[in-house]
mmCIF file of C-alpha atoms and ligand atoms in Angstrom:
data_model
loop_
_atom_site.group_PDB
_atom_site.id
_atom_site.type_symbol
_atom_site.label_atom_id
_atom_site.label_comp_id
_atom_site.label_asym_id
_atom_site.label_seq_id
_atom_site.Cartn_x
_atom_site.Cartn_y
_atom_site.Cartn_z
ATOM 1 C CA UNK A 1 25.625 -100.207 -32.998
ATOM 2 C CA UNK A 2 24.975 -101.968 -29.724
ATOM 3 C CA UNK A 3 23.936 -100.000 -26.725
ATOM 4 C CA UNK A 4 24.240 -101.229 -23.145
ATOM 5 C CA UNK A 5 21.356 -99.166 -21.747
ATOM 6 C CA UNK A 6 17.670 -99.967 -21.623
ATOM 7 C CA UNK A 7 14.750 -97.579 -21.540
ATOM 8 C CA UNK A 8 14.228 -98.658 -17.896
ATOM 9 C CA UNK A 9 17.754 -97.667 -16.919
ATOM 10 C CA UNK A 10 17.352 -94.283 -18.555
ATOM 11 C CA UNK A 11 14.076 -93.870 -16.667
ATOM 12 C CA UNK A 12 15.778 -94.862 -13.434
ATOM 13 C CA UNK A 13 18.470 -92.268 -14.142
ATOM 14 C CA UNK A 14 15.839 -89.595 -14.702
ATOM 15 C CA UNK A 15 14.187 -90.600 -11.421
ATOM 16 C CA UNK A 16 17.499 -90.301 -9.601
ATOM 17 C CA UNK A 17 17.463 -93.994 -8.764
ATOM 18 C CA UNK A 18 20.885 -94.879 -10.138
ATOM 19 C CA UNK A 19 23.860 -94.770 -7.829
ATOM 20 C CA UNK A 20 26.449 -92.094 -8.398
ATOM 21 C CA UNK A 21 28.884 -94.231 -10.369
ATOM 22 C CA UNK A 22 26.172 -95.567 -12.668
ATOM 23 C CA UNK A 23 24.801 -92.051 -13.186
ATOM 24 C CA UNK A 24 28.205 -90.740 -14.183
ATOM 25 C CA UNK A 25 28.776 -93.679 -16.526
ATOM 26 C CA UNK A 26 25.405 -93.119 -18.165
ATOM 27 C CA UNK A 27 26.067 -89.390 -18.496
ATOM 28 C CA UNK A 28 29.336 -90.158 -20.217
ATOM 29 C CA UNK A 29 27.559 -92.580 -22.540
ATOM 30 C CA UNK A 30 24.858 -89.993 -23.316
ATOM 31 C CA UNK A 31 27.548 -87.744 -24.703
ATOM 32 C CA UNK A 32 28.343 -90.301 -27.381
ATOM 33 C CA UNK A 33 25.068 -92.105 -28.012
ATOM 34 C CA UNK A 34 22.372 -90.398 -30.012
ATOM 35 C CA UNK A 35 19.761 -93.097 -29.361
ATOM 36 C CA UNK A 36 20.102 -92.784 -25.584
ATOM 37 C CA UNK A 37 20.141 -88.975 -25.755
ATOM 38 C CA UNK A 38 16.905 -89.081 -27.735
ATOM 39 C CA UNK A 39 15.389 -91.564 -25.284
ATOM 40 C CA UNK A 40 16.350 -89.318 -22.374
ATOM 41 C CA UNK A 41 14.990 -86.194 -24.073
ATOM 42 C CA UNK A 42 11.720 -87.938 -24.837
ATOM 43 C CA UNK A 43 11.339 -89.329 -21.315
ATOM 44 C CA UNK A 44 12.162 -85.930 -19.855
ATOM 45 C CA UNK A 45 9.615 -84.180 -22.091
ATOM 46 C CA UNK A 46 6.965 -86.623 -20.995
ATOM 47 C CA UNK A 47 8.096 -86.210 -17.399
ATOM 48 C CA UNK A 48 7.514 -82.463 -17.719
ATOM 49 C CA UNK A 49 4.192 -82.940 -19.474
ATOM 50 C CA UNK A 50 3.092 -85.198 -16.638
ATOM 51 C CA UNK A 51 4.360 -82.600 -14.180
ATOM 52 C CA UNK A 52 2.210 -79.947 -15.851
ATOM 53 C CA UNK A 53 -0.761 -82.266 -15.877
ATOM 54 C CA UNK A 54 0.015 -82.736 -12.179
ATOM 55 C CA UNK A 55 -1.264 -79.205 -11.641
ATOM 56 C CA UNK A 56 -4.679 -80.661 -12.346
ATOM 57 C CA UNK A 57 -4.255 -84.146 -10.996
ATOM 58 C CA UNK A 58 -1.322 -85.793 -9.314
ATOM 59 C CA UNK A 59 -0.113 -89.042 -10.791
ATOM 60 C CA UNK A 60 1.720 -91.208 -8.295
ATOM 61 C CA UNK A 61 5.461 -91.552 -9.006
ATOM 62 C CA UNK A 62 4.767 -95.133 -10.049
ATOM 63 C CA UNK A 63 2.128 -94.072 -12.562
ATOM 64 C CA UNK A 64 4.370 -91.323 -13.902
ATOM 65 C CA UNK A 65 7.081 -93.897 -14.418
ATOM 66 C CA UNK A 66 4.731 -96.304 -16.139
ATOM 67 C CA UNK A 67 3.584 -93.540 -18.458
ATOM 68 C CA UNK A 68 7.116 -92.687 -19.403
ATOM 69 C CA UNK A 69 8.097 -96.289 -19.913
ATOM 70 C CA UNK A 70 4.993 -96.988 -21.916
ATOM 71 C CA UNK A 71 5.904 -94.127 -24.217
ATOM 72 C CA UNK A 72 9.218 -95.651 -25.201
ATOM 73 C CA UNK A 73 9.590 -98.615 -27.467
ATOM 74 C CA UNK A 74 12.561 -100.741 -26.524
ATOM 75 C CA UNK A 75 15.826 -99.314 -27.717
ATOM 76 C CA UNK A 76 16.648 -102.611 -29.325
ATOM 77 C CA UNK A 77 13.421 -102.572 -31.326
ATOM 78 C CA UNK A 78 14.123 -99.010 -32.351
ATOM 79 C CA UNK A 79 10.428 -98.162 -32.554
ATOM 80 C CA UNK A 80 9.855 -94.929 -30.778
ATOM 81 C CA UNK A 81 6.137 -94.309 -30.835
ATOM 82 C CA UNK A 82 4.310 -97.238 -32.300
ATOM 83 C CA UNK A 83 0.525 -97.216 -32.369
ATOM 84 C CA UNK A 84 0.084 -99.836 -29.581
ATOM 85 C CA UNK A 85 2.339 -97.684 -27.426
ATOM 86 C CA UNK A 86 0.216 -94.618 -28.003
ATOM 87 C CA UNK A 87 -2.858 -96.644 -27.139
ATOM 88 C CA UNK A 88 -1.183 -97.787 -23.951
ATOM 89 C CA UNK A 89 -0.389 -94.180 -23.021
ATOM 90 C CA UNK A 90 -3.939 -93.098 -23.784
ATOM 91 C CA UNK A 91 -5.284 -95.916 -21.609
ATOM 92 C CA UNK A 92 -2.993 -94.994 -18.731
ATOM 93 C CA UNK A 93 -3.938 -91.336 -19.026
ATOM 94 C CA UNK A 94 -7.597 -92.301 -18.908
ATOM 95 C CA UNK A 95 -7.008 -94.269 -15.738
ATOM 96 C CA UNK A 96 -5.124 -91.331 -14.262
ATOM 97 C CA UNK A 97 -7.811 -88.817 -15.099
ATOM 98 C CA UNK A 98 -10.530 -91.196 -13.892
ATOM 99 C CA UNK A 99 -8.707 -91.614 -10.590
ATOM 100 C CA UNK A 100 -8.442 -87.877 -10.291
ATOM 101 C CA UNK A 101 -12.105 -87.432 -11.123
ATOM 102 C CA UNK A 102 -13.046 -89.817 -8.361
ATOM 103 C CA UNK A 103 -11.374 -87.433 -6.006
ATOM 104 C CA UNK A 104 -8.393 -89.563 -5.250
ATOM 105 C CA UNK A 105 -5.658 -87.395 -3.776
ATOM 106 C CA UNK A 106 -2.107 -88.548 -4.200
ATOM 107 C CA UNK A 107 0.452 -87.243 -1.758
ATOM 108 C CA UNK A 108 2.173 -84.172 -3.190
ATOM 109 C CA UNK A 109 5.452 -84.898 -4.823
ATOM 110 C CA UNK A 110 8.456 -83.490 -2.985
ATOM 111 C CA UNK A 111 10.422 -80.732 -4.709
ATOM 112 C CA UNK A 112 13.663 -81.470 -6.493
ATOM 113 C CA UNK A 113 16.109 -82.949 -4.039
ATOM 114 C CA UNK A 114 18.840 -80.361 -3.809
ATOM 115 C CA UNK A 115 20.955 -82.670 -1.669
ATOM 116 C CA UNK A 116 21.484 -84.935 -4.675
ATOM 117 C CA UNK A 117 22.078 -81.954 -6.930
ATOM 118 C CA UNK A 118 24.765 -80.363 -4.790
ATOM 119 C CA UNK A 119 26.515 -83.706 -4.240
ATOM 120 C CA UNK A 120 26.509 -84.340 -8.001
ATOM 121 C CA UNK A 121 27.928 -80.851 -8.618
ATOM 122 C CA UNK A 122 30.583 -81.437 -5.993
ATOM 123 C CA UNK A 123 31.608 -84.743 -7.579
ATOM 124 C CA UNK A 124 31.626 -83.272 -11.089
ATOM 125 C CA UNK A 125 33.860 -80.439 -9.962
ATOM 126 C CA UNK A 126 36.318 -82.986 -8.574
ATOM 127 C CA UNK A 127 36.193 -85.194 -11.672
ATOM 128 C CA UNK A 128 36.673 -82.213 -13.952
ATOM 129 C CA UNK A 129 39.975 -81.647 -12.184
ATOM 130 C CA UNK A 130 39.407 -77.917 -11.803
ATOM 131 C CA UNK A 131 37.031 -77.187 -8.950
ATOM 132 C CA UNK A 132 37.488 -73.449 -9.501
ATOM 133 C CA UNK A 133 37.041 -71.161 -12.511
ATOM 134 C CA UNK A 134 38.801 -68.438 -10.578
ATOM 135 C CA UNK A 135 41.619 -69.849 -8.480
ATOM 136 C CA UNK A 136 42.562 -67.479 -5.723
ATOM 137 C CA UNK A 137 42.896 -67.455 -1.968
ATOM 138 C CA UNK A 138 41.933 -63.774 -1.903
ATOM 139 C CA UNK A 139 38.241 -63.063 -1.361
ATOM 140 C CA UNK A 140 38.804 -59.616 -2.912
ATOM 141 C CA UNK A 141 39.601 -61.470 -6.152
ATOM 142 C CA UNK A 142 36.985 -64.207 -5.866
ATOM 143 C CA UNK A 143 33.965 -62.054 -4.954
ATOM 144 C CA UNK A 144 34.286 -59.527 -7.830
ATOM 145 C CA UNK A 145 34.813 -62.398 -10.302
ATOM 146 C CA UNK A 146 31.089 -63.198 -9.964
ATOM 147 C CA UNK A 147 30.043 -59.655 -10.892
ATOM 148 C CA UNK A 148 28.067 -59.713 -14.110
ATOM 149 C CA UNK A 149 27.873 -63.523 -14.042
ATOM 150 C CA UNK A 150 25.112 -63.716 -11.422
ATOM 151 C CA UNK A 151 22.278 -61.392 -10.483
ATOM 152 C CA UNK A 152 23.375 -61.418 -6.846
ATOM 153 C CA UNK A 153 26.658 -61.024 -5.067
ATOM 154 C CA UNK A 154 27.751 -64.005 -2.966
ATOM 155 C CA UNK A 155 29.112 -63.461 0.517
ATOM 156 C CA UNK A 156 32.752 -64.568 0.438
ATOM 157 C CA UNK A 157 34.372 -65.083 3.836
ATOM 158 C CA UNK A 158 38.070 -65.601 4.466
ATOM 159 C CA UNK A 159 38.502 -68.551 6.821
ATOM 160 C CA UNK A 160 42.205 -69.244 6.222
ATOM 161 C CA UNK A 161 43.007 -68.306 9.812
ATOM 162 C CA UNK A 162 40.433 -70.826 11.052
ATOM 163 C CA UNK A 163 41.799 -73.796 9.112
ATOM 164 C CA UNK A 164 39.634 -73.509 6.002
ATOM 165 C CA UNK A 165 41.544 -71.645 3.287
ATOM 166 C CA UNK A 166 39.571 -70.346 0.333
ATOM 167 C CA UNK A 167 40.954 -71.696 -2.945
ATOM 168 C CA UNK A 168 38.610 -70.170 -5.498
ATOM 169 C CA UNK A 169 35.138 -70.038 -6.976
ATOM 170 C CA UNK A 170 33.183 -71.120 -10.016
ATOM 171 C CA UNK A 171 29.785 -70.792 -11.607
ATOM 172 C CA UNK A 172 27.528 -73.800 -11.150
ATOM 173 C CA UNK A 173 23.927 -74.645 -11.944
ATOM 174 C CA UNK A 174 21.708 -75.857 -9.103
ATOM 175 C CA UNK A 175 17.946 -75.790 -8.622
ATOM 176 C CA UNK A 176 17.520 -74.427 -12.167
ATOM 177 C CA UNK A 177 19.637 -71.354 -11.460
ATOM 178 C CA UNK A 178 23.208 -70.315 -12.113
ATOM 179 C CA UNK A 179 24.753 -70.119 -8.663
ATOM 180 C CA UNK A 180 28.037 -69.333 -6.954
ATOM 181 C CA UNK A 181 30.177 -72.229 -5.804
ATOM 182 C CA UNK A 182 32.982 -71.249 -3.450
ATOM 183 C CA UNK A 183 35.785 -73.723 -2.982
ATOM 184 C CA UNK A 184 37.531 -74.143 0.349
ATOM 185 C CA UNK A 185 39.838 -76.758 1.761
ATOM 186 C CA UNK A 186 39.985 -78.655 5.028
ATOM 187 C CA UNK A 187 43.446 -80.223 4.976
ATOM 188 C CA UNK A 188 43.417 -82.154 1.698
ATOM 189 C CA UNK A 189 39.647 -82.300 1.426
ATOM 190 C CA UNK A 190 37.817 -80.033 -0.986
ATOM 191 C CA UNK A 191 34.765 -78.241 0.397
ATOM 192 C CA UNK A 192 32.197 -76.808 -1.986
ATOM 193 C CA UNK A 193 29.994 -74.040 -0.622
ATOM 194 C CA UNK A 194 26.996 -73.238 -2.821
ATOM 195 C CA UNK A 195 25.104 -70.053 -2.100
ATOM 196 C CA UNK A 196 22.135 -68.281 -3.652
ATOM 197 C CA UNK A 197 19.232 -66.061 -2.579
ATOM 198 C CA UNK A 198 16.508 -67.862 -0.567
ATOM 199 C CA UNK A 199 13.961 -66.861 -3.208
ATOM 200 C CA UNK A 200 15.608 -69.152 -5.809
ATOM 201 C CA UNK A 201 14.527 -72.276 -3.973
ATOM 202 C CA UNK A 202 11.537 -70.973 -2.022
ATOM 203 C CA UNK A 203 13.154 -70.393 1.307
ATOM 204 C CA UNK A 204 15.973 -71.962 3.228
ATOM 205 C CA UNK A 205 15.887 -74.237 6.213
ATOM 206 C CA UNK A 206 16.255 -71.344 8.650
ATOM 207 C CA UNK A 207 19.317 -70.646 10.765
ATOM 208 C CA UNK A 208 19.613 -74.246 12.028
ATOM 209 C CA UNK A 209 21.823 -76.693 10.185
ATOM 210 C CA UNK A 210 20.135 -79.437 8.181
ATOM 211 C CA UNK A 211 22.423 -82.407 7.695
ATOM 212 C CA UNK A 212 22.459 -85.265 5.237
ATOM 213 C CA UNK A 213 24.970 -87.618 3.719
ATOM 214 C CA UNK A 214 25.186 -89.274 0.342
ATOM 215 C CA UNK A 215 27.732 -91.792 -0.893
ATOM 216 C CA UNK A 216 30.243 -90.821 1.766
ATOM 217 C CA UNK A 217 29.821 -87.070 1.311
ATOM 218 C CA UNK A 218 28.516 -84.907 4.123
ATOM 219 C CA UNK A 219 26.046 -82.186 3.268
ATOM 220 C CA UNK A 220 24.982 -79.267 5.462
ATOM 221 C CA UNK A 221 22.349 -76.737 4.596
ATOM 222 C CA UNK A 222 21.234 -73.527 6.268
ATOM 223 C CA UNK A 223 19.884 -70.096 5.531
ATOM 224 C CA UNK A 224 21.168 -66.777 6.781
ATOM 225 C CA UNK A 225 20.309 -63.163 6.001
ATOM 226 C CA UNK A 226 18.219 -64.055 2.961
ATOM 227 C CA UNK A 227 20.829 -66.359 1.463
ATOM 228 C CA UNK A 228 20.692 -70.139 1.225
ATOM 229 C CA UNK A 229 23.858 -72.152 1.810
ATOM 230 C CA UNK A 230 24.718 -75.745 0.966
ATOM 231 C CA UNK A 231 28.099 -77.197 1.718
ATOM 232 C CA UNK A 232 29.441 -80.588 0.619
ATOM 233 C CA UNK A 233 32.663 -82.402 1.376
ATOM 234 C CA UNK A 234 34.230 -85.739 2.117
ATOM 235 C CA UNK A 235 35.947 -84.096 5.087
ATOM 236 C CA UNK A 236 34.750 -85.418 8.444
ATOM 237 C CA UNK A 237 31.293 -84.363 9.482
ATOM 238 C CA UNK A 238 32.785 -82.708 12.555
ATOM 239 C CA UNK A 239 35.112 -80.662 10.385
ATOM 240 C CA UNK A 240 32.319 -79.655 8.014
ATOM 241 C CA UNK A 241 30.121 -78.663 10.949
ATOM 242 C CA UNK A 242 32.897 -76.452 12.255
ATOM 243 C CA UNK A 243 33.202 -74.849 8.806
ATOM 244 C CA UNK A 244 29.443 -74.252 8.592
ATOM 245 C CA UNK A 245 29.386 -72.963 12.171
ATOM 246 C CA UNK A 246 31.979 -70.301 11.320
ATOM 247 C CA UNK A 247 29.879 -69.094 8.382
ATOM 248 C CA UNK A 248 26.623 -69.297 10.297
ATOM 249 C CA UNK A 249 27.754 -67.549 13.493
ATOM 250 C CA UNK A 250 26.304 -64.135 14.241
HETATM 251 ZN ZN1 ZN B 301 23.159 -95.644 -25.966
#
């Protein structure tokens, strides 16, 4: 069986370095390819092990990547943990620990980039063809649907009169937590609004809007009354800012 992906590409995927289309293609492939799934699982396990070791010393992202890549024999060779590989890992670990011992301080790694996560969730919801698990324009239907599915109750606001009709909600998984995704529309554009308690992701950005864009999607992020909000859409930035402003007004 021939496989189009290399260990490097799987590593790049894990590092969030692939573009959206390539990521989605690889994810689709992972569903059907046991070798790549195993390679991903192994790289991820090592990634986590390095992360835990990072509590004691901080490997640079480049070193972390080298460690992961060193741990994987080429997919084509099909040798997963040959002795020379293990020696290479041991040598790299020694270098890492030695660097740490010398008091070298690497810059702290940033937390998981939620911007990428919410954009990926937004795109997946569109690709899946059903952005909502509960399809309703009535917030009195959407809000109770989350009861028992989450350990908090999302704030669901009706903005139909302001040009942003609610169309439903679904459960999603962001920042290692199940979260509420509320689906609105701005004309024909789908807007996803993710919301969860600030404590899930160690605080929000405060009441001000933080803006970003990825692959043509606009992302806004704010925090209000102990809840964190992220909204994503391919609607115009102006339109999305108006939407966020309505939710974030006193
Ligand atoms: Zn494969």
